[in-house]
mmCIF file of C-alpha atoms and ligand atoms in Angstrom:
data_model
loop_
_atom_site.group_PDB
_atom_site.id
_atom_site.type_symbol
_atom_site.label_atom_id
_atom_site.label_comp_id
_atom_site.label_asym_id
_atom_site.label_seq_id
_atom_site.Cartn_x
_atom_site.Cartn_y
_atom_site.Cartn_z
ATOM 1 C CA MET A 1 108.034 8.459 100.645
ATOM 2 C CA LEU A 2 107.146 9.766 104.080
ATOM 3 C CA ARG A 3 104.457 12.468 104.029
ATOM 4 C CA ALA A 4 102.956 12.310 107.524
ATOM 5 C CA VAL A 5 103.620 11.301 111.124
ATOM 6 C CA VAL A 6 100.733 10.396 113.415
ATOM 7 C CA PHE A 7 101.388 10.615 117.141
ATOM 8 C CA ASP A 8 99.627 8.816 119.959
ATOM 9 C CA LEU A 9 99.234 11.206 122.913
ATOM 10 C CA ASP A 10 99.317 9.475 126.310
ATOM 11 C CA GLY A 11 102.770 8.043 126.977
ATOM 12 C CA VAL A 12 104.225 9.514 123.759
ATOM 13 C CA ILE A 13 103.746 13.291 123.869
ATOM 14 C CA THR A 14 103.133 13.522 127.611
ATOM 15 C CA ASP A 15 103.703 11.233 130.556
ATOM 16 C CA SER A 16 100.107 10.686 131.651
ATOM 17 C CA THR A 17 99.991 6.890 131.877
ATOM 18 C CA ASP A 18 100.564 6.745 135.647
ATOM 19 C CA HIS A 19 97.835 9.307 136.200
ATOM 20 C CA HIS A 20 95.332 7.218 134.250
ATOM 21 C CA PHE A 21 96.330 4.228 136.358
ATOM 22 C CA ARG A 22 96.183 6.100 139.661
ATOM 23 C CA SER A 23 92.698 7.359 138.806
ATOM 24 C CA TRP A 24 91.591 3.757 138.185
ATOM 25 C CA GLN A 25 93.215 2.673 141.471
ATOM 26 C CA ARG A 26 91.385 5.393 143.359
ATOM 27 C CA VAL A 27 87.974 4.511 141.987
ATOM 28 C CA ALA A 28 88.596 0.758 142.399
ATOM 29 C CA ALA A 29 89.510 1.262 146.058
ATOM 30 C CA GLU A 30 86.345 3.285 146.609
ATOM 31 C CA GLU A 31 84.220 0.652 144.889
ATOM 32 C CA GLY A 32 85.885 -2.152 146.859
ATOM 33 C CA PHE A 33 87.525 -4.134 144.073
ATOM 34 C CA GLY A 34 91.181 -4.731 143.228
ATOM 35 C CA LEU A 35 93.020 -4.138 139.974
ATOM 36 C CA PRO A 36 94.334 -7.336 138.358
ATOM 37 C CA GLU A 37 98.114 -7.726 138.148
ATOM 38 C CA GLY A 38 99.665 -6.427 134.951
ATOM 39 C CA VAL A 39 96.491 -4.596 134.006
ATOM 40 C CA SER A 40 98.274 -1.246 133.631
ATOM 41 C CA GLU A 41 100.106 -2.527 130.544
ATOM 42 C CA GLN A 42 96.976 -4.228 129.159
ATOM 43 C CA ILE A 43 94.810 -1.114 129.276
ATOM 44 C CA LYS A 44 97.393 1.221 127.733
ATOM 45 C CA GLY A 45 95.860 2.783 124.631
ATOM 46 C CA LEU A 46 92.346 1.437 125.226
ATOM 47 C CA THR A 47 89.377 3.791 125.494
ATOM 48 C CA ARG A 48 88.003 4.486 128.964
ATOM 49 C CA ARG A 49 85.141 2.017 128.507
ATOM 50 C CA ALA A 50 87.313 -0.702 126.967
ATOM 51 C CA SER A 51 89.748 -0.262 129.895
ATOM 52 C CA LEU A 52 86.920 -0.742 132.394
ATOM 53 C CA GLU A 53 85.796 -3.943 130.644
ATOM 54 C CA VAL A 54 89.350 -5.354 130.930
ATOM 55 C CA ILE A 55 89.617 -4.262 134.571
ATOM 56 C CA ILE A 56 86.348 -5.905 135.648
ATOM 57 C CA ARG A 57 86.307 -8.971 133.448
ATOM 58 C CA ASN A 58 87.719 -11.317 136.089
ATOM 59 C CA GLN A 59 86.123 -9.787 139.171
ATOM 60 C CA ASP A 60 83.860 -12.032 141.272
ATOM 61 C CA ARG A 61 81.048 -9.553 141.205
ATOM 62 C CA GLN A 62 78.867 -8.350 138.354
ATOM 63 C CA PHE A 63 78.528 -4.657 137.510
ATOM 64 C CA THR A 64 75.283 -3.109 136.287
ATOM 65 C CA GLU A 65 75.387 -0.554 133.456
ATOM 66 C CA GLN A 66 74.563 2.091 136.053
ATOM 67 C CA GLU A 67 77.535 1.091 138.223
ATOM 68 C CA LYS A 68 79.827 1.079 135.187
ATOM 69 C CA ALA A 69 78.655 4.564 134.217
ATOM 70 C CA ARG A 70 79.347 5.804 137.754
ATOM 71 C CA ILE A 71 82.840 4.273 137.777
ATOM 72 C CA LEU A 72 83.667 5.787 134.358
ATOM 73 C CA GLU A 73 82.425 9.184 135.446
ATOM 74 C CA ARG A 74 84.469 9.169 138.652
ATOM 75 C CA LYS A 75 87.596 7.828 136.982
ATOM 76 C CA ASN A 76 87.409 10.737 134.565
ATOM 77 C CA GLN A 77 86.744 13.225 137.352
ATOM 78 C CA TYR A 78 89.966 12.115 139.094
ATOM 79 C CA TYR A 79 91.924 12.123 135.848
ATOM 80 C CA GLN A 80 90.695 15.616 135.016
ATOM 81 C CA GLU A 81 92.093 16.903 138.322
ATOM 82 C CA PHE A 82 95.502 15.960 136.908
ATOM 83 C CA VAL A 83 94.726 17.311 133.408
ATOM 84 C CA LYS A 84 93.930 20.758 134.834
ATOM 85 C CA GLY A 85 97.503 21.059 136.111
ATOM 86 C CA ILE A 86 99.212 20.155 132.794
ATOM 87 C CA THR A 87 101.412 22.893 131.324
ATOM 88 C CA SER A 88 103.950 23.206 128.520
ATOM 89 C CA ASP A 89 106.547 21.885 130.993
ATOM 90 C CA ASP A 90 104.865 18.482 130.777
ATOM 91 C CA VAL A 91 105.774 17.756 127.160
ATOM 92 C CA MET A 92 107.876 14.582 127.041
ATOM 93 C CA PRO A 93 111.583 15.422 126.591
ATOM 94 C CA GLY A 94 112.392 15.488 122.886
ATOM 95 C CA ALA A 95 108.770 15.489 121.701
ATOM 96 C CA LYS A 96 108.569 19.185 120.910
ATOM 97 C CA ARG A 97 111.917 19.136 119.138
ATOM 98 C CA LEU A 98 110.771 16.228 116.965
ATOM 99 C CA ILE A 99 107.408 17.864 116.166
ATOM 100 C CA ARG A 100 109.150 21.115 115.182
ATOM 101 C CA GLU A 101 111.772 19.339 113.056
ATOM 102 C CA LEU A 102 109.117 17.288 111.268
ATOM 103 C CA LYS A 103 107.125 20.431 110.508
ATOM 104 C CA ALA A 104 110.253 22.163 109.218
ATOM 105 C CA ALA A 105 110.850 19.126 106.983
ATOM 106 C CA GLY A 106 107.365 19.610 105.478
ATOM 107 C CA GLN A 107 105.690 16.617 107.097
ATOM 108 C CA LYS A 108 101.970 16.638 107.923
ATOM 109 C CA LEU A 109 101.283 15.904 111.582
ATOM 110 C CA ALA A 110 98.316 14.419 113.422
ATOM 111 C CA VAL A 111 97.387 13.049 116.821
ATOM 112 C CA ALA A 112 95.397 9.796 117.009
ATOM 113 C CA SER A 113 94.379 9.266 120.623
ATOM 114 C CA ALA A 114 91.764 7.154 122.391
ATOM 115 C CA SER A 115 91.435 9.870 125.020
ATOM 116 C CA ARG A 116 88.377 12.098 125.144
ATOM 117 C CA ASN A 117 90.591 14.582 126.994
ATOM 118 C CA ALA A 118 93.137 14.796 124.162
ATOM 119 C CA ARG A 119 92.251 18.286 122.947
ATOM 120 C CA ILE A 120 92.367 19.931 126.361
ATOM 121 C CA ILE A 121 95.662 18.178 127.091
ATOM 122 C CA LEU A 122 97.159 19.361 123.776
ATOM 123 C CA ARG A 123 95.970 22.891 124.535
ATOM 124 C CA ASN A 124 97.502 22.782 128.026
ATOM 125 C CA LEU A 125 100.760 21.498 126.547
ATOM 126 C CA ALA A 126 100.627 24.460 124.094
ATOM 127 C CA LEU A 127 101.026 22.039 121.173
ATOM 128 C CA ILE A 128 97.599 21.900 119.562
ATOM 129 C CA ASP A 129 98.375 24.479 116.859
ATOM 130 C CA LEU A 130 101.298 22.419 115.587
ATOM 131 C CA PHE A 131 99.034 19.582 114.404
ATOM 132 C CA ASP A 132 97.168 19.492 111.097
ATOM 133 C CA ALA A 133 94.583 17.096 112.533
ATOM 134 C CA VAL A 134 93.543 15.680 115.893
ATOM 135 C CA VAL A 135 91.336 12.583 116.131
ATOM 136 C CA ASP A 136 90.386 11.678 119.695
ATOM 137 C CA GLY A 137 88.157 9.398 121.745
ATOM 138 C CA ASN A 138 85.097 11.522 121.009
ATOM 139 C CA GLU A 139 85.284 10.671 117.311
ATOM 140 C CA ILE A 140 85.704 6.907 117.405
ATOM 141 C CA THR A 141 83.327 4.036 118.041
ATOM 142 C CA LYS A 142 85.983 1.316 118.375
ATOM 143 C CA SER A 143 88.970 1.214 120.731
ATOM 144 C CA LYS A 144 92.522 0.533 119.605
ATOM 145 C CA PRO A 145 93.576 -2.184 118.547
ATOM 146 C CA ASP A 146 90.895 -1.382 115.975
ATOM 147 C CA PRO A 147 92.481 0.859 113.281
ATOM 148 C CA GLU A 148 89.572 3.371 113.256
ATOM 149 C CA VAL A 149 91.399 6.240 114.995
ATOM 150 C CA TYR A 150 94.418 5.931 112.670
ATOM 151 C CA LEU A 151 92.266 5.602 109.538
ATOM 152 C CA LYS A 152 90.391 8.765 110.527
ATOM 153 C CA ALA A 153 93.651 10.635 111.118
ATOM 154 C CA LEU A 154 94.983 9.575 107.686
ATOM 155 C CA ASP A 155 91.686 10.595 106.121
ATOM 156 C CA ALA A 156 91.871 14.028 107.769
ATOM 157 C CA LEU A 157 95.445 14.480 106.515
ATOM 158 C CA LYS A 158 94.581 13.060 103.070
ATOM 159 C CA VAL A 159 97.669 10.862 103.216
ATOM 160 C CA ASP A 160 97.887 7.187 102.278
ATOM 161 C CA ALA A 161 98.850 4.744 105.055
ATOM 162 C CA SER A 162 101.926 3.682 103.069
ATOM 163 C CA ALA A 163 103.283 7.261 103.327
ATOM 164 C CA ALA A 164 102.723 7.645 107.077
ATOM 165 C CA VAL A 165 104.376 6.457 110.286
ATOM 166 C CA ALA A 166 102.718 6.153 113.705
ATOM 167 C CA ILE A 167 104.426 6.683 117.069
ATOM 168 C CA GLU A 168 102.957 4.614 119.904
ATOM 169 C CA ASP A 169 103.734 3.432 123.428
ATOM 170 C CA ALA A 170 101.082 0.682 123.667
ATOM 171 C CA ALA A 171 100.732 -2.787 122.162
ATOM 172 C CA ALA A 172 97.074 -2.036 121.328
ATOM 173 C CA GLY A 173 98.142 1.174 119.569
ATOM 174 C CA ILE A 174 100.817 -0.564 117.523
ATOM 175 C CA ALA A 175 98.274 -3.192 116.468
ATOM 176 C CA ALA A 176 95.864 -0.375 115.485
ATOM 177 C CA ALA A 177 98.482 1.452 113.383
ATOM 178 C CA LYS A 178 99.607 -1.767 111.705
ATOM 179 C CA ALA A 179 95.987 -2.729 110.965
ATOM 180 C CA ALA A 180 95.603 0.699 109.330
ATOM 181 C CA GLY A 181 98.523 -0.252 107.054
ATOM 182 C CA MET A 182 101.097 2.086 108.630
ATOM 183 C CA LYS A 183 104.645 1.597 109.797
ATOM 184 C CA CYS A 184 104.943 2.121 113.544
ATOM 185 C CA VAL A 185 107.599 3.182 116.050
ATOM 186 C CA GLY A 186 107.196 1.823 119.589
ATOM 187 C CA ILE A 187 108.332 3.957 122.522
ATOM 188 C CA GLY A 188 109.289 1.830 125.530
ATOM 189 C CA SER A 189 110.525 -1.704 125.994
ATOM 190 C CA SER A 190 110.611 -4.185 123.106
ATOM 191 C CA ARG A 191 109.219 -6.793 125.548
ATOM 192 C CA HIS A 192 105.796 -5.107 125.294
ATOM 193 C CA LEU A 193 106.105 -3.608 121.828
ATOM 194 C CA ALA A 194 107.114 -6.582 119.711
ATOM 195 C CA GLY A 195 104.816 -5.617 116.819
ATOM 196 C CA ALA A 196 106.575 -2.294 116.142
ATOM 197 C CA ASP A 197 108.866 -1.764 113.128
ATOM 198 C CA LEU A 198 111.360 0.110 115.331
ATOM 199 C CA VAL A 199 111.519 0.380 119.122
ATOM 200 C CA VAL A 200 113.287 3.197 120.990
ATOM 201 C CA SER A 201 113.264 3.657 124.732
ATOM 202 C CA SER A 202 112.268 7.328 124.594
ATOM 203 C CA ILE A 203 110.980 9.768 121.976
ATOM 204 C CA ASP A 204 114.096 11.836 122.628
ATOM 205 C CA GLU A 205 116.084 9.174 120.746
ATOM 206 C CA LEU A 206 113.979 9.451 117.616
ATOM 207 C CA SER A 207 115.133 11.565 114.673
ATOM 208 C CA VAL A 208 113.425 12.847 111.521
ATOM 209 C CA GLU A 209 115.867 10.668 109.544
ATOM 210 C CA ASP A 210 114.730 7.509 111.424
ATOM 211 C CA LEU A 211 111.146 8.275 110.461
ATOM 212 C CA ILE A 212 111.953 9.112 106.836
ATOM 213 C CA GLU A 213 113.870 5.849 106.552
ATOM 214 C CA LEU A 214 110.964 3.901 108.038
ATOM 215 C CA GLY A 215 108.492 5.659 105.732
ATOM 216 C CA GLY A 216 110.379 4.163 102.769
HETATM 217 C C1 BG6 B 301 94.541 6.504 126.066
HETATM 218 C C2 BG6 B 301 95.233 5.991 127.301
HETATM 219 O O1 BG6 B 301 95.365 7.395 125.387
HETATM 220 O O2 BG6 B 301 93.332 7.166 126.416
HETATM 221 C C3 BG6 B 301 94.283 5.089 128.079
HETATM 222 O O3 BG6 B 301 96.383 5.267 126.929
HETATM 223 C C4 BG6 B 301 92.978 5.818 128.378
HETATM 224 O O4 BG6 B 301 94.907 4.710 129.299
HETATM 225 C C5 BG6 B 301 92.378 6.336 127.089
HETATM 226 O O5 BG6 B 301 92.043 4.911 128.965
HETATM 227 C C6 BG6 B 301 91.085 7.116 127.311
HETATM 228 O O6 BG6 B 301 91.356 8.301 127.967
HETATM 229 P P1 BG6 B 301 90.268 9.272 128.590
HETATM 230 O O7 BG6 B 301 91.023 10.547 128.851
HETATM 231 O O8 BG6 B 301 89.174 9.440 127.564
HETATM 232 O O9 BG6 B 301 89.752 8.603 129.817
HETATM 233 MG MG1 MG B 302 99.657 5.833 124.515
#
């Protein structure tokens, strides 16, 4: 029986994916390297450092640890310029309704995000108080697709994986939730989210009943 729903943040609760990508584009242009084709989809859900490793793995040049640290720092600086401007108007359509309905139905709620900016974003969205637990990029040592972030969220909620459903927009996130033993809803196109138990094109289409049914 469903007892908890664990939400990814970027691309599920708020539409920040393009801003992550634009921040990478900006720093790549400054550093004089290009972003590989299709990389935007590949880095969805990965931590900042894991994203950088994917971005640079096929570049002709080598990057020292010092250069990598500088790139990561600047990427975050650009991304934080966007984060500062986030308000409650930036909640994905339907996300707040779903969160409220799940709470009213007695479900425990958590966020499991790779982002180290997750808490400030949730505060700016005026949603942080609605969650029983938030596990973010500051608390994990392994990037999705590793299940660590989901296992920590389940631990914080004290709910078994079999009684929880994850909501994700990234292939790496779906793999992480599945590896944690959870059912998972994919938000987006089934072309990229083949591992999900249910795929919907937007969170607005998702109902409490869909999640209860999935939770078994
Ligand atoms: C994930 C995003 O939620 O957070 C990734 O999908 C991002 O694109 C990752 O790299 C880390 O975010 P941040 O805010 O710590 O750079
Ligand atoms: Mg995401």
